[in-house]
CSV table of C-alpha atoms in Angstrom, one decimal:
chain,number,residue,atom,x,y,z
A,1,MET,CA,58.6,172.0,34.6
A,2,LYS,CA,59.0,172.4,38.5
A,3,TYR,CA,58.4,176.1,39.5
A,4,SER,CA,61.1,177.8,41.6
A,5,ILE,CA,59.6,180.0,44.3
A,6,ARG,CA,63.4,180.8,44.6
A,7,ASN,CA,63.3,181.9,41.2
A,8,ILE,CA,60.1,184.0,41.7
A,9,LEU,CA,61.6,185.8,44.5
A,10,ASN,CA,64.8,186.2,43.2
A,11,SER,CA,64.9,189.8,43.3
A,12,ARG,CA,64.5,189.9,47.2
A,13,SER,CA,67.9,187.8,47.7
A,14,LYS,CA,68.5,189.8,50.8
A,15,ALA,CA,65.0,189.0,52.0
A,16,ASN,CA,65.7,185.5,51.1
A,17,GLY,CA,69.1,185.3,53.1
A,18,ASN,CA,66.7,186.8,56.4
A,19,PHE,CA,64.5,184.1,55.6
A,20,PHE,CA,66.6,181.3,55.6
A,21,MET,CA,68.4,182.3,59.1
A,22,GLU,CA,65.2,182.8,60.7
A,23,ILE,CA,63.7,179.7,59.6
A,24,THR,CA,67.1,177.9,60.7
A,25,LYS,CA,66.3,179.3,64.0
A,26,ILE,CA,62.6,177.9,64.5
A,27,LEU,CA,64.0,174.4,62.8
A,28,GLY,CA,67.1,174.3,64.9
A,29,HIS,CA,68.5,173.2,61.9
A,30,LYS,CA,69.0,174.1,58.1
A,31,PRO,CA,66.1,173.6,56.0
A,32,LYS,CA,66.7,171.3,52.8
A,33,ASN,CA,64.1,172.9,50.3
A,34,THR,CA,64.0,176.3,51.5
A,35,SER,CA,61.1,176.9,48.8
A,36,ILE,CA,58.6,174.6,50.5
A,37,TYR,CA,59.1,177.3,53.6
A,38,LYS,CA,58.7,180.2,51.7
A,39,LYS,CA,55.6,179.0,50.6
A,40,ALA,CA,54.4,178.1,54.0
A,41,PHE,CA,54.6,181.9,54.7
A,42,THR,CA,53.3,183.5,51.2
A,43,HIS,CA,49.8,184.7,51.9
A,44,ARG,CA,47.3,184.2,49.2
A,45,SER,CA,47.0,187.8,48.5
A,46,MET,CA,50.5,187.5,47.0
A,47,ASN,CA,48.7,186.2,44.1
A,48,ILE,CA,51.8,184.1,42.9
A,49,LYS,CA,51.4,181.3,40.7
A,50,ASP,CA,53.4,178.1,39.4
A,51,SER,CA,54.2,177.6,35.9
A,52,GLU,CA,51.1,175.4,35.6
A,53,GLY,CA,48.6,177.9,37.2
A,54,ASN,CA,48.5,176.7,40.4
A,55,ALA,CA,48.1,179.2,43.4
A,56,ILE,CA,51.5,179.2,45.7
A,57,ASN,CA,50.5,180.0,49.1
A,58,TYR,CA,50.2,178.4,52.6
A,59,GLU,CA,46.3,177.3,52.0
A,60,ARG,CA,47.0,173.7,51.3
A,61,LEU,CA,50.1,173.5,53.6
A,62,GLU,CA,47.6,174.2,56.5
A,63,PHE,CA,45.8,171.0,55.7
A,64,LEU,CA,48.6,169.1,55.6
A,65,GLY,CA,50.2,170.1,58.6
A,66,ASP,CA,46.8,169.9,60.8
A,67,ALA,CA,46.9,166.3,59.5
A,68,MET,CA,50.4,165.6,60.9
A,69,LEU,CA,49.8,167.6,64.3
A,70,SER,CA,46.6,165.3,65.0
A,71,ALA,CA,48.5,162.4,64.0
A,72,VAL,CA,51.3,162.8,65.9
A,73,ILE,CA,49.2,164.1,69.0
A,74,ALA,CA,47.1,161.1,68.8
A,75,SER,CA,49.6,158.6,69.0
A,76,HIS,CA,51.5,160.9,71.8
A,77,LEU,CA,47.9,160.7,73.6
A,78,TYR,CA,47.7,156.9,73.1
A,79,LEU,CA,51.0,156.2,74.6
A,80,GLU,CA,50.7,158.3,77.2
A,81,VAL,CA,47.5,158.0,78.6
A,82,PRO,CA,46.8,154.0,78.7
A,83,SER,CA,43.5,154.5,80.4
A,84,GLY,CA,41.6,157.0,78.4
A,85,ASP,CA,39.0,155.7,76.2
A,86,GLU,CA,38.5,156.9,72.7
A,87,GLY,CA,36.1,159.9,73.6
A,88,TYR,CA,38.8,160.7,76.2
A,89,LEU,CA,41.7,160.6,74.0
A,90,THR,CA,39.6,162.5,70.9
A,91,LYS,CA,38.6,165.3,73.7
A,92,MET,CA,42.6,165.9,75.1
A,93,ARG,CA,43.7,166.1,71.2
A,94,SER,CA,40.8,168.8,70.1
A,95,LYS,CA,42.3,170.8,73.5
A,96,VAL,CA,45.8,170.7,72.5
A,97,VAL,CA,45.1,171.9,68.9
A,98,SER,CA,42.4,174.3,69.6
A,99,ARG,CA,42.3,177.2,67.3
A,100,GLU,CA,43.3,179.2,70.9
A,101,HIS,CA,46.3,177.2,71.3
A,102,LEU,CA,47.9,176.9,67.9
A,103,ASN,CA,47.2,180.8,68.0
A,104,GLU,CA,49.4,181.0,70.8
A,105,LEU,CA,52.1,178.4,68.8
A,106,GLY,CA,52.3,180.9,65.9
A,107,LYS,CA,52.6,183.7,68.1
A,108,GLU,CA,55.3,183.0,70.2
A,109,LEU,CA,57.6,182.0,67.3
A,110,ASN,CA,56.8,185.3,65.7
A,111,LEU,CA,55.4,183.7,62.3
A,112,LEU,CA,53.7,187.2,61.1
A,113,SER,CA,57.0,188.5,61.0
A,114,LEU,CA,58.0,185.9,58.2
A,115,VAL,CA,55.1,186.3,55.8
A,116,GLU,CA,54.9,187.7,52.2
A,117,SER,CA,51.5,189.6,51.9
A,118,LYS,CA,50.1,192.5,50.4
A,119,ILE,CA,47.9,192.9,53.3
A,120,PRO,CA,49.3,195.2,56.2
A,121,SER,CA,50.0,192.5,59.2
A,122,GLY,CA,47.7,194.3,61.3
A,123,GLN,CA,44.5,193.7,59.2
A,124,PHE,CA,44.9,190.2,59.8
A,125,GLY,CA,42.9,188.4,62.7
A,126,GLU,CA,44.1,186.2,65.1
A,127,ASN,CA,44.1,183.0,63.3
A,128,ILE,CA,46.8,183.8,61.0
A,129,HIS,CA,49.3,182.7,63.6
A,130,GLY,CA,47.5,179.4,64.2
A,131,ASN,CA,47.1,178.6,60.2
A,132,LEU,CA,51.0,179.7,59.8
A,133,PHE,CA,51.8,177.3,62.3
A,134,GLU,CA,50.3,174.8,60.9
A,135,ALA,CA,51.6,175.4,57.5
A,136,LEU,CA,55.0,175.5,58.6
A,137,VAL,CA,54.5,171.9,60.4
A,138,GLY,CA,53.0,170.5,56.7
A,139,ALA,CA,56.5,172.1,55.3
A,140,ILE,CA,58.7,170.5,57.5
A,141,PHE,CA,56.6,167.2,57.0
A,142,LEU,CA,57.3,167.6,53.1
A,143,ASP,CA,61.0,168.8,53.5
A,144,ARG,CA,62.2,166.0,56.2
A,145,GLY,CA,59.6,163.5,56.4
A,146,TYR,CA,57.3,162.2,59.6
A,147,LYS,CA,59.7,161.4,62.0
A,148,HIS,CA,61.4,164.7,61.8
A,149,CYS,CA,58.0,166.6,61.5
A,150,GLU,CA,57.4,164.1,65.1
A,151,LYS,CA,60.4,165.7,66.7
A,152,PHE,CA,59.6,169.3,65.7
A,153,ILE,CA,56.0,168.5,67.4
A,154,TYR,CA,57.4,167.3,70.4
A,155,LYS,CA,59.7,170.0,70.8
A,156,ARG,CA,57.3,172.9,70.1
A,157,VAL,CA,54.1,171.4,71.4
A,158,ILE,CA,54.2,168.2,73.6
A,159,ILE,CA,56.9,168.9,75.5
A,160,PRO,CA,56.2,172.5,76.4
A,161,TYR,CA,52.2,172.5,76.4
A,162,VAL,CA,51.1,169.0,76.7
A,163,ASP,CA,50.6,168.2,80.3
A,164,ILE,CA,47.6,166.1,80.8
A,165,GLU,CA,46.4,167.6,84.3
A,166,THR,CA,46.0,170.7,82.8
A,167,LEU,CA,44.5,169.5,79.8
A,168,GLU,CA,42.1,167.7,82.3
A,169,GLY,CA,41.2,171.2,83.8
A,170,LYS,CA,42.9,170.2,87.1
A,171,VAL,CA,45.3,173.0,86.9
A,172,ILE,CA,43.5,175.9,87.9
A,173,SER,CA,46.3,178.7,88.5
A,174,TYR,CA,49.7,178.5,87.2
A,175,LYS,CA,50.6,181.3,89.6
A,176,SER,CA,49.2,179.2,92.7
A,177,LEU,CA,51.3,176.3,91.4
A,178,LEU,CA,54.3,178.0,90.6
A,179,ILE,CA,54.6,179.5,93.9
A,180,GLU,CA,53.8,176.2,96.0
A,181,TRP,CA,56.5,174.8,93.8
A,182,CYS,CA,59.0,177.9,94.8
A,183,GLN,CA,58.2,177.5,98.1
A,184,LYS,CA,58.8,173.7,98.3
A,185,GLU,CA,61.7,173.9,96.3
A,186,LYS,CA,62.8,176.9,98.9
A,187,LYS,CA,63.5,179.2,95.5
A,188,THR,CA,62.7,183.0,95.7
A,189,PHE,CA,60.8,184.6,93.2
A,190,ASP,CA,59.4,188.1,92.0
A,191,TYR,CA,57.0,189.4,89.5
A,192,ASN,CA,57.9,192.7,88.1
A,193,VAL,CA,54.9,194.1,86.7
A,194,TYR,CA,55.2,197.3,85.1
A,195,GLU,CA,52.5,199.2,82.7
A,196,ASP,CA,53.9,199.1,78.7
A,197,THR,CA,51.3,200.3,77.1
A,198,GLY,CA,53.3,200.7,73.9
A,199,ASN,CA,51.5,201.5,70.6
A,200,ASP,CA,48.5,199.9,71.8
A,201,ASP,CA,44.9,201.6,72.3
A,202,VAL,CA,44.5,199.5,75.2
A,203,ARG,CA,46.2,199.8,78.4
A,204,HIS,CA,48.3,196.8,78.6
A,205,PHE,CA,50.9,195.3,81.5
A,206,SER,CA,54.6,193.5,81.1
A,207,VAL,CA,55.9,191.2,83.6
A,208,LYS,CA,59.2,189.7,84.2
A,209,LEU,CA,58.9,187.1,86.3
A,210,SER,CA,62.5,186.1,88.1
A,211,ILE,CA,63.3,182.7,90.0
A,212,ASP,CA,66.3,182.7,91.9
A,213,GLU,CA,67.0,186.0,90.6
A,214,LYS,CA,67.3,185.2,87.2
A,215,VAL,CA,64.5,186.3,84.6
A,216,VAL,CA,62.7,183.2,83.9
A,217,SER,CA,59.7,184.4,81.7
A,218,LYS,CA,58.0,187.2,80.6
A,219,ALA,CA,54.5,188.1,79.5
A,220,ARG,CA,52.2,191.1,78.3
A,221,ALA,CA,48.4,191.1,78.5
A,222,THR,CA,45.4,193.6,78.9
A,223,SER,CA,45.5,193.0,82.9
A,224,LYS,CA,48.2,192.5,85.8
A,225,LYS,CA,46.4,189.6,86.5
A,226,LYS,CA,46.5,188.1,83.3
A,227,ALA,CA,50.2,188.9,82.4
A,228,GLU,CA,50.9,187.4,85.9
A,229,GLU,CA,49.3,184.1,84.9
A,230,LYS,CA,50.7,183.8,81.3
A,231,ALA,CA,54.3,184.4,83.0
A,232,SER,CA,53.6,181.9,85.3
A,233,LYS,CA,52.4,179.1,83.0
A,234,ARG,CA,55.6,179.7,80.8
A,235,ALA,CA,57.7,179.3,83.9
A,236,PHE,CA,56.3,176.4,84.7
A,237,PHE,CA,56.6,174.3,81.7
A,238,ALA,CA,60.0,175.5,81.1
A,239,PHE,CA,60.5,173.7,84.3
A,240,GLN,CA,58.9,170.7,83.8
A,241,ASN,CA,60.4,169.1,80.6
A,242,ARG,CA,59.9,165.6,82.1
A,243,ILE,CA,59.4,164.0,78.8
A,244,SER,CA,63.1,162.9,77.5
A,245,GLN,CA,62.3,160.8,74.8
A,246,PHE,CA,63.7,163.3,71.9
A,247,LYS,CA,66.5,164.9,73.9
B,1,MET,CA,54.4,145.2,85.3
B,2,LYS,CA,53.1,144.7,81.3
B,3,TYR,CA,50.2,142.8,80.4
B,4,SER,CA,50.8,140.0,77.9
B,5,ILE,CA,47.8,139.3,76.1
B,6,ARG,CA,49.5,136.2,74.7
B,7,ASN,CA,49.4,134.7,78.3
B,8,ILE,CA,45.8,135.5,79.0
B,9,LEU,CA,44.7,133.7,75.9
B,10,ASN,CA,47.4,131.4,76.5
B,11,SER,CA,44.5,128.3,76.6
B,12,ARG,CA,44.1,128.9,72.8
B,13,SER,CA,47.4,128.6,71.5
B,14,LYS,CA,46.0,126.5,68.6
B,15,ALA,CA,43.6,129.8,67.8
B,16,ASN,CA,46.7,132.0,68.4
B,17,GLY,CA,48.7,130.3,66.0
B,18,ASN,CA,46.1,130.7,63.2
B,19,PHE,CA,45.5,134.4,64.2
B,20,PHE,CA,49.6,134.7,63.7
B,21,MET,CA,49.2,133.5,60.3
B,22,GLU,CA,45.7,135.1,59.1
B,23,ILE,CA,47.5,138.5,60.3
B,24,THR,CA,51.0,137.6,58.4
B,25,LYS,CA,48.6,136.8,55.2
B,26,ILE,CA,47.0,140.6,55.4
B,27,LEU,CA,50.0,142.2,56.6
B,28,GLY,CA,52.1,140.7,53.7
B,29,HIS,CA,54.9,139.5,56.4
B,30,LYS,CA,55.1,138.7,60.1
B,31,PRO,CA,54.1,140.8,62.4
B,32,LYS,CA,57.0,141.9,65.1
B,33,ASN,CA,54.3,142.5,68.4
B,34,THR,CA,51.6,139.9,67.9
B,35,SER,CA,49.9,141.3,71.0
B,36,ILE,CA,49.0,144.8,69.4
B,37,TYR,CA,47.3,142.9,66.9
B,38,LYS,CA,45.6,140.4,69.1
B,39,LYS,CA,44.1,143.8,70.6
B,40,ALA,CA,42.9,145.2,67.5
B,41,PHE,CA,40.7,142.2,67.1
B,42,THR,CA,39.7,142.1,71.0
B,43,HIS,CA,35.9,143.7,70.8
B,44,ARG,CA,35.2,145.3,74.4
B,45,SER,CA,32.7,142.3,75.1
B,46,MET,CA,35.4,140.1,76.1
B,47,ASN,CA,35.7,142.4,79.3
B,48,ILE,CA,39.7,142.0,79.3
B,49,LYS,CA,41.6,144.2,81.5
B,50,ASP,CA,45.4,144.5,82.2
B,51,SER,CA,47.3,144.6,85.6
B,52,GLU,CA,46.6,148.1,85.8
B,53,GLY,CA,43.0,147.6,85.3
B,54,ASN,CA,43.0,149.2,81.9
B,55,ALA,CA,40.6,147.9,79.1
B,56,ILE,CA,42.1,145.5,76.2
B,57,ASN,CA,40.0,146.2,73.2
B,58,TYR,CA,40.2,147.6,70.1
B,59,GLU,CA,38.3,150.6,70.8
B,60,ARG,CA,41.5,153.4,71.5
B,61,LEU,CA,43.3,151.4,68.4
B,62,GLU,CA,40.6,152.8,65.9
B,63,PHE,CA,41.0,156.5,67.6
B,64,LEU,CA,45.2,155.7,66.5
B,65,GLY,CA,44.5,154.6,63.2
B,66,ASP,CA,41.6,156.8,62.3
B,67,ALA,CA,44.4,159.6,62.7
B,68,MET,CA,47.2,157.7,60.3
B,69,LEU,CA,44.9,157.3,57.8
B,70,SER,CA,43.8,160.9,57.9
B,71,ALA,CA,47.3,161.8,57.6
B,72,VAL,CA,48.7,159.6,54.8
B,73,ILE,CA,45.7,160.3,52.8
B,74,ALA,CA,46.2,163.7,53.4
B,75,SER,CA,49.7,163.7,52.2
B,76,HIS,CA,48.7,161.6,49.2
B,77,LEU,CA,46.0,164.0,47.6
B,78,TYR,CA,48.3,167.1,48.7
B,79,LEU,CA,51.2,165.4,46.1
B,80,GLU,CA,48.3,164.0,43.9
B,81,VAL,CA,46.5,167.0,43.2
B,82,PRO,CA,48.6,170.2,43.0
B,83,SER,CA,45.8,172.1,41.9
B,84,GLY,CA,43.6,171.6,44.8
B,85,ASP,CA,42.9,174.0,47.7
B,86,GLU,CA,42.1,172.9,51.0
B,87,GLY,CA,38.2,172.7,50.7
B,88,TYR,CA,38.5,170.7,48.1
B,89,LEU,CA,41.5,168.5,49.5
B,90,THR,CA,39.1,168.0,52.8
B,91,LYS,CA,36.4,167.0,50.4
B,92,MET,CA,38.2,164.4,49.0
B,93,ARG,CA,39.8,163.0,52.2
B,94,SER,CA,36.7,162.3,53.8
B,95,LYS,CA,35.2,160.7,50.5
B,96,VAL,CA,38.0,158.2,51.0
B,97,VAL,CA,37.8,157.7,54.9
B,98,SER,CA,33.9,158.0,55.1
B,99,ARG,CA,32.2,155.4,57.2
B,100,GLU,CA,30.9,153.3,54.0
B,101,HIS,CA,34.4,152.8,52.4
B,102,LEU,CA,35.9,151.9,55.7
B,103,ASN,CA,33.0,149.0,55.8
B,104,GLU,CA,34.2,148.1,52.6
B,105,LEU,CA,37.7,147.6,53.1
B,106,GLY,CA,37.1,145.9,56.6
B,107,LYS,CA,34.9,143.6,54.4
B,108,GLU,CA,37.3,142.9,52.2
B,109,LEU,CA,39.7,141.9,54.3
B,110,ASN,CA,37.3,139.5,56.3
B,111,LEU,CA,38.4,141.1,59.3
B,112,LEU,CA,35.2,140.1,61.3
B,113,SER,CA,36.4,136.7,61.3
B,114,LEU,CA,39.3,137.1,63.2
B,115,VAL,CA,37.4,139.0,66.2
B,116,GLU,CA,37.5,138.0,69.9
B,117,SER,CA,34.0,138.5,71.0
B,118,LYS,CA,30.9,137.0,73.4
B,119,ILE,CA,28.8,138.5,71.0
B,120,PRO,CA,27.6,136.5,68.1
B,121,SER,CA,29.3,138.2,65.0
B,122,GLY,CA,25.4,138.3,63.0
B,123,GLN,CA,24.6,140.6,65.9
B,124,PHE,CA,26.8,143.1,65.0
B,125,GLY,CA,26.1,146.0,62.7
B,126,GLU,CA,27.7,147.6,59.5
B,127,ASN,CA,30.2,149.7,61.1
B,128,ILE,CA,32.4,147.2,62.5
B,129,HIS,CA,34.1,146.0,59.5
B,130,GLY,CA,35.4,150.1,59.3
B,131,ASN,CA,36.1,150.2,63.0
B,132,LEU,CA,38.2,147.0,62.9
B,133,PHE,CA,40.1,148.2,59.5
B,134,GLU,CA,40.9,151.2,61.6
B,135,ALA,CA,41.8,149.4,64.4
B,136,LEU,CA,44.3,147.4,62.2
B,137,VAL,CA,45.9,150.4,60.8
B,138,GLY,CA,46.8,151.5,64.6
B,139,ALA,CA,47.8,148.3,65.6
B,140,ILE,CA,50.8,148.5,62.2
B,141,PHE,CA,51.6,152.0,63.3
B,142,LEU,CA,52.7,150.7,67.0
B,143,ASP,CA,54.2,147.8,65.8
B,144,ARG,CA,56.3,149.1,62.8
B,145,GLY,CA,56.1,152.7,62.8
B,146,TYR,CA,54.8,155.7,60.5
B,147,LYS,CA,56.7,154.5,57.3
B,148,HIS,CA,55.6,151.1,57.2
B,149,CYS,CA,51.8,152.2,58.2
B,150,GLU,CA,52.0,154.4,55.2
B,151,LYS,CA,52.9,151.6,52.5
B,152,PHE,CA,50.2,149.0,54.1
B,153,ILE,CA,47.8,152.2,53.1
B,154,TYR,CA,49.1,152.6,50.0
B,155,LYS,CA,48.6,148.9,49.3
B,156,ARG,CA,45.5,148.4,50.7
B,157,VAL,CA,43.3,151.7,50.0
B,158,ILE,CA,45.3,154.5,47.9
B,159,ILE,CA,46.6,151.7,45.0
B,160,PRO,CA,43.4,150.0,44.7
B,161,TYR,CA,40.6,152.6,45.6
B,162,VAL,CA,42.1,156.4,45.4
B,163,ASP,CA,41.2,157.5,41.8
B,164,ILE,CA,40.8,161.3,41.7
B,165,GLU,CA,38.2,160.9,38.8
B,166,THR,CA,36.0,158.4,40.9
B,167,LEU,CA,36.2,160.9,44.2
B,168,GLU,CA,35.3,163.8,42.0
B,169,GLY,CA,32.1,162.0,41.2
B,170,LYS,CA,33.2,161.8,37.0
B,171,VAL,CA,32.9,158.1,37.0
B,172,ILE,CA,29.0,157.4,36.6
B,173,SER,CA,29.0,153.4,35.9
B,174,TYR,CA,32.2,151.2,36.4
B,175,LYS,CA,30.4,148.5,34.0
B,176,SER,CA,30.1,150.8,31.3
B,177,LEU,CA,33.6,152.2,31.6
B,178,LEU,CA,35.0,148.8,32.0
B,179,ILE,CA,33.3,147.9,28.8
B,180,GLU,CA,34.4,150.7,27.2
B,181,TRP,CA,38.1,149.8,28.2
B,182,CYS,CA,37.3,146.4,27.2
B,183,GLN,CA,36.3,147.2,23.6
B,184,LYS,CA,39.7,149.9,23.0
B,185,GLU,CA,41.6,147.0,24.3
B,186,LYS,CA,40.2,144.1,22.4
B,187,LYS,CA,39.5,142.0,25.5
B,188,THR,CA,36.2,139.9,25.9
B,189,PHE,CA,34.0,140.2,28.9
B,190,ASP,CA,31.5,138.1,30.3
B,191,TYR,CA,29.1,139.1,34.0
B,192,ASN,CA,28.2,135.7,34.7
B,193,VAL,CA,25.2,136.3,37.1
B,194,TYR,CA,23.4,133.8,39.1
B,195,GLU,CA,20.6,133.9,42.5
B,196,ASP,CA,22.9,133.2,45.6
B,197,THR,CA,20.4,134.0,48.5
B,198,GLY,CA,22.4,131.4,50.6
B,199,ASN,CA,21.2,131.9,54.4
B,200,ASP,CA,19.8,135.3,53.7
B,201,ASP,CA,16.1,136.6,54.3
B,202,VAL,CA,16.5,138.6,51.4
B,203,ARG,CA,17.0,137.4,47.7
B,204,HIS,CA,20.6,138.0,46.5
B,205,PHE,CA,22.6,137.8,43.5
B,206,SER,CA,26.4,136.8,42.6
B,207,VAL,CA,28.5,137.7,39.6
B,208,LYS,CA,31.7,136.6,38.3
B,209,LEU,CA,33.0,138.8,36.0
B,210,SER,CA,35.7,137.4,32.9
B,211,ILE,CA,38.1,138.9,30.7
B,212,ASP,CA,39.4,137.5,28.4
B,213,GLU,CA,37.7,134.0,30.0
B,214,LYS,CA,39.6,134.6,33.0
B,215,VAL,CA,37.6,135.3,36.3
B,216,VAL,CA,38.9,139.0,37.5
B,217,SER,CA,36.3,139.6,40.3
B,218,LYS,CA,33.5,138.5,42.2
B,219,ALA,CA,30.7,140.1,43.7
B,220,ARG,CA,27.2,139.5,45.3
B,221,ALA,CA,24.3,142.3,46.4
B,222,THR,CA,20.6,142.5,46.6
B,223,SER,CA,20.4,143.3,42.7
B,224,LYS,CA,21.6,141.8,40.1
B,225,LYS,CA,22.4,145.5,38.7
B,226,LYS,CA,24.3,146.4,41.9
B,227,ALA,CA,26.0,143.2,41.9
B,228,GLU,CA,27.5,144.1,38.1
B,229,GLU,CA,28.3,147.5,39.0
B,230,LYS,CA,30.5,145.8,42.6
B,231,ALA,CA,32.4,143.5,40.2
B,232,SER,CA,33.0,146.0,37.8
B,233,LYS,CA,34.1,148.6,40.2
B,234,ARG,CA,36.7,145.8,41.5
B,235,ALA,CA,37.8,145.1,38.2
B,236,PHE,CA,38.6,148.6,36.9
B,237,PHE,CA,40.7,149.1,40.0
B,238,ALA,CA,42.6,145.7,39.5
B,239,PHE,CA,43.8,147.0,36.1
B,240,GLN,CA,44.7,150.2,37.0
B,241,ASN,CA,47.3,150.1,39.3
B,242,ARG,CA,49.1,153.0,37.8
B,243,ILE,CA,50.8,154.4,41.0
B,244,SER,CA,53.8,152.4,41.1
B,245,GLN,CA,55.6,154.4,44.0
B,246,PHE,CA,55.0,151.7,46.5
B,247,LYS,CA,55.5,148.6,44.5
């Protein structure tokens, strides 16, 4: 007998409705099998098991998602950089799928807000963001297959973040790059920085970056400089969707 | 301008015809783009470059094939072993895609005979067999896409070799397992061992294993025991095609 996580969690039908909506928003379409995504957001602390005693949590999906990310990024880099040898391709891929980068991707999608856990979310370390991102990719693969999973990775990872020059470390500052670009394109820009410590113990700053008087990105960090750089990076990638393959 | 390896190697049209036939035999169907497979069997010693100066050899395809093997084996293990946690799945996969195992797969397909190289084939180390196998998988992915590549991996790796009990180290001797199976199924068996040193410096033995008076597998090794075990392993897997998913 197959387990149905929907049954297990039946008592929370309202929460499930919200979950369905949130997942639909992240994917850009309705999931075929919601229970796979439920699993991708179930922490081991919930201690849920299927009828055969197998643990239901996102850890196995992390393994699967990691493998799919590696494969999709490998094939992208292979085609994108015909001059790169095996060592180069391996190095570039490890930059794209670095723990730090995966954590950033998970944070941007605010995946932590969807987790079912008995541990208060404040007690998780940084890596939960990346782990959830990997599990989500694994769930998409199971729900829809490789082609679809590849599309998601293009949309969320490759198009916004995989820039060869950046990966090669040729871009030092996104702020200077963005300013240069604005000047060349005759666009006005404005970094609106303000203190925004919120509930944090440490001082934080937020920034709203406007180009031609329209807010194009926001960021928050522990220094003005870091917040500006982060906002610049986001804006930079938002303006350079040069890979049209999946549009 | 795109390079055409077919032009580069035009003078050897007869060799190309043979190559096409050999690849067709390995794949079980005609390749769509032969030049990709040509690349998968071109050693760096040939020193071939495309019109943009990029090296044409199999090393980049190894990277791609390795990623595809990892992804396909990951998804197979995920579905096959629902009780296995992340650590277990990682360990099992590394056994399947071990250097030793990939070398064995490359040898069985006799991939070395297809290589274009300026180095005499006797001078290559063991690992060339596995490297060529990875490059072949990478070429199949580029030529036909993920689904097709997955089918090839099922046919050549998963169905004949991925047995969970074996991977978990529960099978100690294939010979005893095979004998047990023959007795249970009321089949006769015969290990016909003979010395077969051939051109090797070291003494070698060959074995023909017959079941019900029909030769079912052959093997060659440096001891009688090793050769018998190898032939038993091959016979064992030939008789247990229990995964019908891709037939």
